[in-house]
Amino acid sequence: INPDIVYVAAIVAGRGKVLKSMDAGATWKEVYTEPSSGSFVLALAIDPAGSGKIFGGTTEGQIIFSDNSGDSWKNMYKAQGGVFKIAIDSMNSNLAYFAVSQGGLLRTRDGGKNFENLGEKNNSSGQQQFGSPTAIVSDPNKVNWIYAGTTTGLFRSKNGGDDWEAVKVLSSPEENAIRGIAINPQNSDEIIYGAAQAFYKSVDGGQSWATTQFSGSRTIETVAYSRQNSGMIYVGMNKR
């Protein structure tokens, strides 16, 4: 993957756009625009294998797709709510997941030809209910592994979302939703997540956690590891 190629969802003159940079953000080119003002692109996911496949999700529930690095796009599916998080499986670009604002978790296993709502068939081990998704991320090292932060906790699936197991966390997702999750690209046992102004890190697959508090009123919206340097972590904040 070329680290100089960057995609962002942006709002320009009240309309949702997707912008692309080929020079690490020095210059930008518009590659997608929403058809009307007031409609925004909430999420983007780029195939980590470098195939040029990109999924996007909008406030109107539209899932958009490009298979040529953003040169052209097509509508793939209309969800019942805004699509605000997307994760593509790190080993299989045809497998992708979409968190929907009305509480649904969608999955495609054929590159967007067909979609299914995992919320309607959720199987979670133990007594803990799955809840509504607030964050999703695929394991960068393991095929079919997906993590979901929900209104009730942190869950992990090892079979593409068919079955889920609860990962014990320190925070209370019912009070402060998990907004961002990331897995170390060099070590799947290292997991990080953010909730409100707190940052959590586990190095043993979620059995125990270390915590860091952020000051100020902004809340954590997303977390990510650098693919070039797994010792570097990015945290995105919101005014939520």
mmCIF file of C-alpha atoms in Angstrom:
data_model
loop_
_atom_site.group_PDB
_atom_site.id
_atom_site.type_symbol
_atom_site.label_atom_id
_atom_site.label_comp_id
_atom_site.label_asym_id
_atom_site.label_seq_id
_atom_site.Cartn_x
_atom_site.Cartn_y
_atom_site.Cartn_z
ATOM 1 C CA ILE A 1 0.000 0.000 0.000
ATOM 2 C CA ASN A 2 1.292 3.450 -0.950
ATOM 3 C CA PRO A 3 1.156 5.650 2.200
ATOM 4 C CA ASP A 4 1.114 8.799 0.035
ATOM 5 C CA ILE A 5 -2.376 7.920 -1.293
ATOM 6 C CA VAL A 6 -5.017 9.225 1.112
ATOM 7 C CA TYR A 7 -8.826 9.370 0.909
ATOM 8 C CA VAL A 8 -11.040 11.538 3.118
ATOM 9 C CA ALA A 9 -14.753 12.140 3.492
ATOM 10 C CA ALA A 10 -15.364 15.892 3.503
ATOM 11 C CA ILE A 11 -18.125 18.501 3.451
ATOM 12 C CA VAL A 12 -17.712 21.216 0.827
ATOM 13 C CA ALA A 13 -20.374 23.923 0.527
ATOM 14 C CA GLY A 14 -22.828 21.792 2.502
ATOM 15 C CA ARG A 15 -22.442 18.702 0.312
ATOM 16 C CA GLY A 16 -20.697 15.407 1.015
ATOM 17 C CA LYS A 17 -17.561 14.660 -0.971
ATOM 18 C CA VAL A 18 -14.748 12.133 -1.204
ATOM 19 C CA LEU A 19 -11.334 13.675 -1.764
ATOM 20 C CA LYS A 20 -8.153 11.880 -2.833
ATOM 21 C CA SER A 21 -4.526 12.885 -2.403
ATOM 22 C CA MET A 22 -1.616 11.270 -4.226
ATOM 23 C CA ASP A 23 1.050 13.209 -2.316
ATOM 24 C CA ALA A 24 0.289 12.579 1.382
ATOM 25 C CA GLY A 25 -2.175 15.463 1.638
ATOM 26 C CA ALA A 26 -0.233 18.239 -0.103
ATOM 27 C CA THR A 27 -2.901 18.467 -2.819
ATOM 28 C CA TRP A 28 -6.420 17.057 -3.124
ATOM 29 C CA LYS A 29 -8.740 16.021 -5.959
ATOM 30 C CA GLU A 30 -12.493 15.484 -5.699
ATOM 31 C CA VAL A 31 -13.416 11.939 -6.785
ATOM 32 C CA TYR A 32 -17.030 11.705 -5.532
ATOM 33 C CA THR A 33 -19.869 14.067 -4.641
ATOM 34 C CA GLU A 34 -23.268 13.501 -3.083
ATOM 35 C CA PRO A 35 -26.165 14.506 -5.377
ATOM 36 C CA SER A 36 -27.685 17.121 -3.047
ATOM 37 C CA SER A 37 -26.810 19.430 -0.162
ATOM 38 C CA GLY A 38 -27.308 18.072 3.350
ATOM 39 C CA SER A 39 -26.242 14.540 2.423
ATOM 40 C CA PHE A 40 -22.798 13.537 3.673
ATOM 41 C CA VAL A 41 -20.324 10.674 3.394
ATOM 42 C CA LEU A 42 -19.949 9.264 6.911
ATOM 43 C CA ALA A 43 -17.539 6.385 6.344
ATOM 44 C CA LEU A 44 -14.879 5.124 3.947
ATOM 45 C CA ALA A 45 -13.008 1.815 3.888
ATOM 46 C CA ILE A 46 -10.170 1.007 1.506
ATOM 47 C CA ASP A 47 -9.183 -2.591 0.797
ATOM 48 C CA PRO A 48 -6.003 -3.132 2.872
ATOM 49 C CA ALA A 49 -4.717 -5.551 0.222
ATOM 50 C CA GLY A 50 -4.369 -2.666 -2.245
ATOM 51 C CA SER A 51 -6.885 -3.875 -4.838
ATOM 52 C CA GLY A 52 -8.337 -0.397 -5.369
ATOM 53 C CA LYS A 53 -11.701 -1.392 -3.891
ATOM 54 C CA ILE A 54 -13.366 1.279 -1.739
ATOM 55 C CA PHE A 55 -16.679 1.182 0.129
ATOM 56 C CA GLY A 56 -18.407 4.333 1.343
ATOM 57 C CA GLY A 57 -21.478 4.991 3.453
ATOM 58 C CA THR A 58 -23.710 8.069 3.554
ATOM 59 C CA THR A 59 -26.131 9.771 5.914
ATOM 60 C CA GLU A 60 -28.941 8.625 3.609
ATOM 61 C CA GLY A 61 -27.991 4.969 4.095
ATOM 62 C CA GLN A 62 -26.491 4.564 0.642
ATOM 63 C CA ILE A 63 -23.541 2.197 0.344
ATOM 64 C CA ILE A 64 -21.327 3.277 -2.554
ATOM 65 C CA PHE A 65 -18.468 1.319 -4.136
ATOM 66 C CA SER A 66 -15.473 1.879 -6.362
ATOM 67 C CA ASP A 67 -13.279 -0.880 -7.779
ATOM 68 C CA ASN A 68 -10.776 1.459 -9.430
ATOM 69 C CA SER A 69 -9.358 3.569 -6.586
ATOM 70 C CA GLY A 70 -12.147 6.146 -6.731
ATOM 71 C CA ASP A 71 -12.132 6.903 -10.466
ATOM 72 C CA SER A 72 -15.787 5.825 -10.724
ATOM 73 C CA TRP A 73 -18.517 4.774 -8.280
ATOM 74 C CA LYS A 74 -21.812 2.913 -8.136
ATOM 75 C CA ASN A 75 -24.600 2.458 -5.610
ATOM 76 C CA MET A 76 -24.639 -1.015 -4.061
ATOM 77 C CA TYR A 77 -27.291 -1.021 -1.312
ATOM 78 C CA LYS A 78 -29.723 1.262 0.524
ATOM 79 C CA ALA A 79 -29.694 0.719 4.292
ATOM 80 C CA GLN A 80 -32.431 1.802 6.720
ATOM 81 C CA GLY A 81 -30.191 4.383 8.414
ATOM 82 C CA GLY A 82 -26.926 6.234 7.988
ATOM 83 C CA VAL A 83 -23.899 4.004 7.349
ATOM 84 C CA PHE A 84 -21.270 5.347 9.772
ATOM 85 C CA LYS A 85 -18.619 2.604 10.073
ATOM 86 C CA ILE A 86 -17.219 0.168 7.493
ATOM 87 C CA ALA A 87 -14.654 -2.634 7.821
ATOM 88 C CA ILE A 88 -13.196 -4.745 5.007
ATOM 89 C CA ASP A 89 -11.693 -8.120 5.859
ATOM 90 C CA SER A 90 -7.905 -7.881 5.638
ATOM 91 C CA MET A 91 -7.528 -11.167 3.755
ATOM 92 C CA ASN A 92 -10.721 -11.228 1.679
ATOM 93 C CA SER A 93 -11.805 -7.988 0.002
ATOM 94 C CA ASN A 94 -15.202 -9.486 -0.900
ATOM 95 C CA LEU A 95 -16.073 -9.664 2.816
ATOM 96 C CA ALA A 96 -17.108 -6.343 4.371
ATOM 97 C CA TYR A 97 -19.210 -5.083 7.281
ATOM 98 C CA PHE A 98 -21.306 -1.922 7.693
ATOM 99 C CA ALA A 99 -22.611 -0.362 10.929
ATOM 100 C CA VAL A 100 -25.962 1.390 10.463
ATOM 101 C CA SER A 101 -27.262 4.175 12.720
ATOM 102 C CA GLN A 102 -30.585 2.435 13.328
ATOM 103 C CA GLY A 103 -28.785 -0.423 15.056
ATOM 104 C CA GLY A 104 -28.049 -2.802 12.217
ATOM 105 C CA LEU A 105 -24.821 -4.563 11.256
ATOM 106 C CA LEU A 106 -24.747 -5.469 7.570
ATOM 107 C CA ARG A 107 -22.417 -7.916 5.831
ATOM 108 C CA THR A 108 -21.561 -8.686 2.243
ATOM 109 C CA ARG A 109 -19.565 -11.778 1.323
ATOM 110 C CA ASP A 110 -19.503 -11.241 -2.430
ATOM 111 C CA GLY A 111 -18.091 -7.741 -2.841
ATOM 112 C CA GLY A 112 -21.423 -5.935 -2.501
ATOM 113 C CA LYS A 113 -23.691 -8.015 -4.729
ATOM 114 C CA ASN A 114 -25.727 -9.214 -1.764
ATOM 115 C CA PHE A 115 -26.159 -7.915 1.795
ATOM 116 C CA GLU A 116 -27.517 -9.477 4.986
ATOM 117 C CA ASN A 117 -28.348 -7.987 8.370
ATOM 118 C CA LEU A 118 -26.312 -9.756 11.037
ATOM 119 C CA GLY A 119 -28.444 -8.131 13.722
ATOM 120 C CA GLU A 120 -31.300 -10.401 12.681
ATOM 121 C CA LYS A 121 -29.226 -13.561 13.138
ATOM 122 C CA ASN A 122 -26.840 -12.599 15.902
ATOM 123 C CA ASN A 123 -25.456 -15.438 17.983
ATOM 124 C CA SER A 124 -23.412 -14.281 20.973
ATOM 125 C CA SER A 125 -21.943 -16.701 23.469
ATOM 126 C CA GLY A 126 -22.863 -16.377 27.136
ATOM 127 C CA GLN A 127 -25.631 -14.213 28.533
ATOM 128 C CA GLN A 128 -24.433 -10.811 27.268
ATOM 129 C CA GLN A 129 -26.661 -9.333 24.566
ATOM 130 C CA PHE A 130 -24.968 -8.010 21.440
ATOM 131 C CA GLY A 131 -26.650 -4.593 21.353
ATOM 132 C CA SER A 132 -26.340 -1.989 18.578
ATOM 133 C CA PRO A 133 -22.936 -1.507 16.906
ATOM 134 C CA THR A 134 -20.990 1.708 17.519
ATOM 135 C CA ALA A 135 -17.598 0.692 16.054
ATOM 136 C CA ILE A 136 -16.233 -2.152 13.908
ATOM 137 C CA VAL A 137 -12.784 -3.245 12.746
ATOM 138 C CA SER A 138 -11.363 -6.347 11.079
ATOM 139 C CA ASP A 139 -8.257 -8.070 12.407
ATOM 140 C CA PRO A 140 -5.413 -7.152 10.008
ATOM 141 C CA ASN A 141 -3.750 -10.538 10.514
ATOM 142 C CA LYS A 142 -6.585 -13.066 10.557
ATOM 143 C CA VAL A 143 -9.194 -13.850 7.929
ATOM 144 C CA ASN A 144 -12.844 -13.705 9.089
ATOM 145 C CA TRP A 145 -11.947 -12.058 12.430
ATOM 146 C CA ILE A 146 -14.025 -8.966 13.173
ATOM 147 C CA TYR A 147 -14.443 -6.850 16.326
ATOM 148 C CA ALA A 148 -17.553 -4.823 17.140
ATOM 149 C CA GLY A 149 -18.061 -2.242 19.860
ATOM 150 C CA THR A 150 -21.726 -2.050 20.738
ATOM 151 C CA THR A 151 -24.096 -0.415 23.207
ATOM 152 C CA THR A 152 -23.519 -3.387 25.530
ATOM 153 C CA GLY A 153 -19.807 -4.196 25.158
ATOM 154 C CA LEU A 154 -16.948 -5.338 22.939
ATOM 155 C CA PHE A 155 -17.449 -8.463 20.850
ATOM 156 C CA ARG A 156 -15.239 -10.614 18.629
ATOM 157 C CA SER A 157 -16.180 -12.987 15.817
ATOM 158 C CA LYS A 158 -13.785 -15.566 14.374
ATOM 159 C CA ASN A 159 -16.088 -16.749 11.597
ATOM 160 C CA GLY A 160 -17.078 -13.658 9.675
ATOM 161 C CA GLY A 161 -19.843 -12.494 11.998
ATOM 162 C CA ASP A 162 -21.846 -15.702 12.280
ATOM 163 C CA ASP A 163 -21.013 -16.121 15.976
ATOM 164 C CA TRP A 164 -19.691 -13.662 18.562
ATOM 165 C CA GLU A 165 -17.905 -13.840 21.894
ATOM 166 C CA ALA A 166 -17.784 -11.058 24.470
ATOM 167 C CA VAL A 167 -14.409 -9.459 25.256
ATOM 168 C CA LYS A 168 -14.301 -8.119 28.801
ATOM 169 C CA VAL A 169 -13.639 -4.372 29.003
ATOM 170 C CA LEU A 170 -13.038 -1.855 31.792
ATOM 171 C CA SER A 171 -15.456 0.811 30.575
ATOM 172 C CA SER A 172 -19.260 0.789 30.650
ATOM 173 C CA PRO A 173 -20.433 0.870 27.006
ATOM 174 C CA GLU A 174 -24.015 1.440 28.140
ATOM 175 C CA GLU A 175 -22.899 4.847 29.482
ATOM 176 C CA ASN A 176 -19.993 5.700 27.144
ATOM 177 C CA ALA A 177 -20.098 4.022 23.755
ATOM 178 C CA ILE A 178 -16.980 2.455 22.252
ATOM 179 C CA ARG A 179 -16.378 4.713 19.238
ATOM 180 C CA GLY A 180 -13.098 3.373 17.899
ATOM 181 C CA ILE A 181 -11.286 0.006 17.893
ATOM 182 C CA ALA A 182 -7.976 -0.990 16.320
ATOM 183 C CA ILE A 183 -5.765 -4.064 16.191
ATOM 184 C CA ASN A 184 -1.961 -3.882 15.964
ATOM 185 C CA PRO A 185 -1.055 -4.912 12.383
ATOM 186 C CA GLN A 186 1.976 -6.789 13.762
ATOM 187 C CA ASN A 187 0.290 -8.425 16.765
ATOM 188 C CA SER A 188 -3.358 -9.435 16.996
ATOM 189 C CA ASP A 189 -3.157 -9.695 20.794
ATOM 190 C CA GLU A 190 -2.677 -5.916 21.013
ATOM 191 C CA ILE A 191 -6.076 -4.212 20.943
ATOM 192 C CA ILE A 192 -6.951 -0.576 21.564
ATOM 193 C CA TYR A 193 -10.285 1.215 21.880
ATOM 194 C CA GLY A 194 -11.641 4.600 22.878
ATOM 195 C CA ALA A 195 -14.698 5.593 24.888
ATOM 196 C CA ALA A 196 -15.554 9.179 25.875
ATOM 197 C CA GLN A 197 -12.181 10.730 26.893
ATOM 198 C CA ALA A 198 -10.499 7.445 27.848
ATOM 199 C CA PHE A 199 -8.107 5.306 25.804
ATOM 200 C CA TYR A 200 -7.736 1.580 26.527
ATOM 201 C CA LYS A 201 -4.996 -0.840 25.467
ATOM 202 C CA SER A 202 -4.640 -4.595 25.890
ATOM 203 C CA VAL A 203 -1.582 -6.676 24.990
ATOM 204 C CA ASP A 204 -3.106 -10.042 25.885
ATOM 205 C CA GLY A 205 -6.098 -10.272 23.574
ATOM 206 C CA GLY A 206 -8.461 -8.369 25.836
ATOM 207 C CA GLN A 207 -7.871 -10.185 29.120
ATOM 208 C CA SER A 208 -6.552 -7.032 30.831
ATOM 209 C CA TRP A 209 -6.364 -3.336 29.945
ATOM 210 C CA ALA A 210 -4.194 -0.289 30.578
ATOM 211 C CA THR A 211 -5.881 3.132 30.507
ATOM 212 C CA THR A 212 -5.007 6.690 29.519
ATOM 213 C CA GLN A 213 -7.191 9.739 30.143
ATOM 214 C CA PHE A 214 -7.464 12.589 27.607
ATOM 215 C CA SER A 215 -8.143 16.100 28.897
ATOM 216 C CA GLY A 216 -10.692 18.505 27.449
ATOM 217 C CA SER A 217 -14.309 18.124 26.377
ATOM 218 C CA ARG A 218 -13.760 16.332 23.079
ATOM 219 C CA THR A 219 -14.484 12.611 22.928
ATOM 220 C CA ILE A 220 -12.627 9.874 21.079
ATOM 221 C CA GLU A 221 -14.245 9.063 17.733
ATOM 222 C CA THR A 222 -11.668 6.787 16.110
ATOM 223 C CA VAL A 223 -8.321 5.105 16.782
ATOM 224 C CA ALA A 224 -5.843 3.587 14.336
ATOM 225 C CA TYR A 225 -2.374 2.093 14.093
ATOM 226 C CA SER A 226 0.122 3.232 11.485
ATOM 227 C CA ARG A 227 0.637 0.390 9.009
ATOM 228 C CA GLN A 228 4.220 1.496 8.480
ATOM 229 C CA ASN A 229 5.049 1.801 12.192
ATOM 230 C CA SER A 230 2.876 -0.146 14.614
ATOM 231 C CA GLY A 231 4.357 1.847 17.498
ATOM 232 C CA MET A 232 2.514 4.914 16.205
ATOM 233 C CA ILE A 233 -1.163 5.302 17.117
ATOM 234 C CA TYR A 234 -3.614 7.906 15.823
ATOM 235 C CA VAL A 235 -6.597 9.135 17.839
ATOM 236 C CA GLY A 236 -9.374 11.182 16.240
ATOM 237 C CA MET A 237 -11.519 13.400 18.505
ATOM 238 C CA ASN A 238 -15.044 14.772 18.154
ATOM 239 C CA LYS A 239 -17.107 17.521 19.802
ATOM 240 C CA ARG A 240 -19.757 14.956 20.679
#
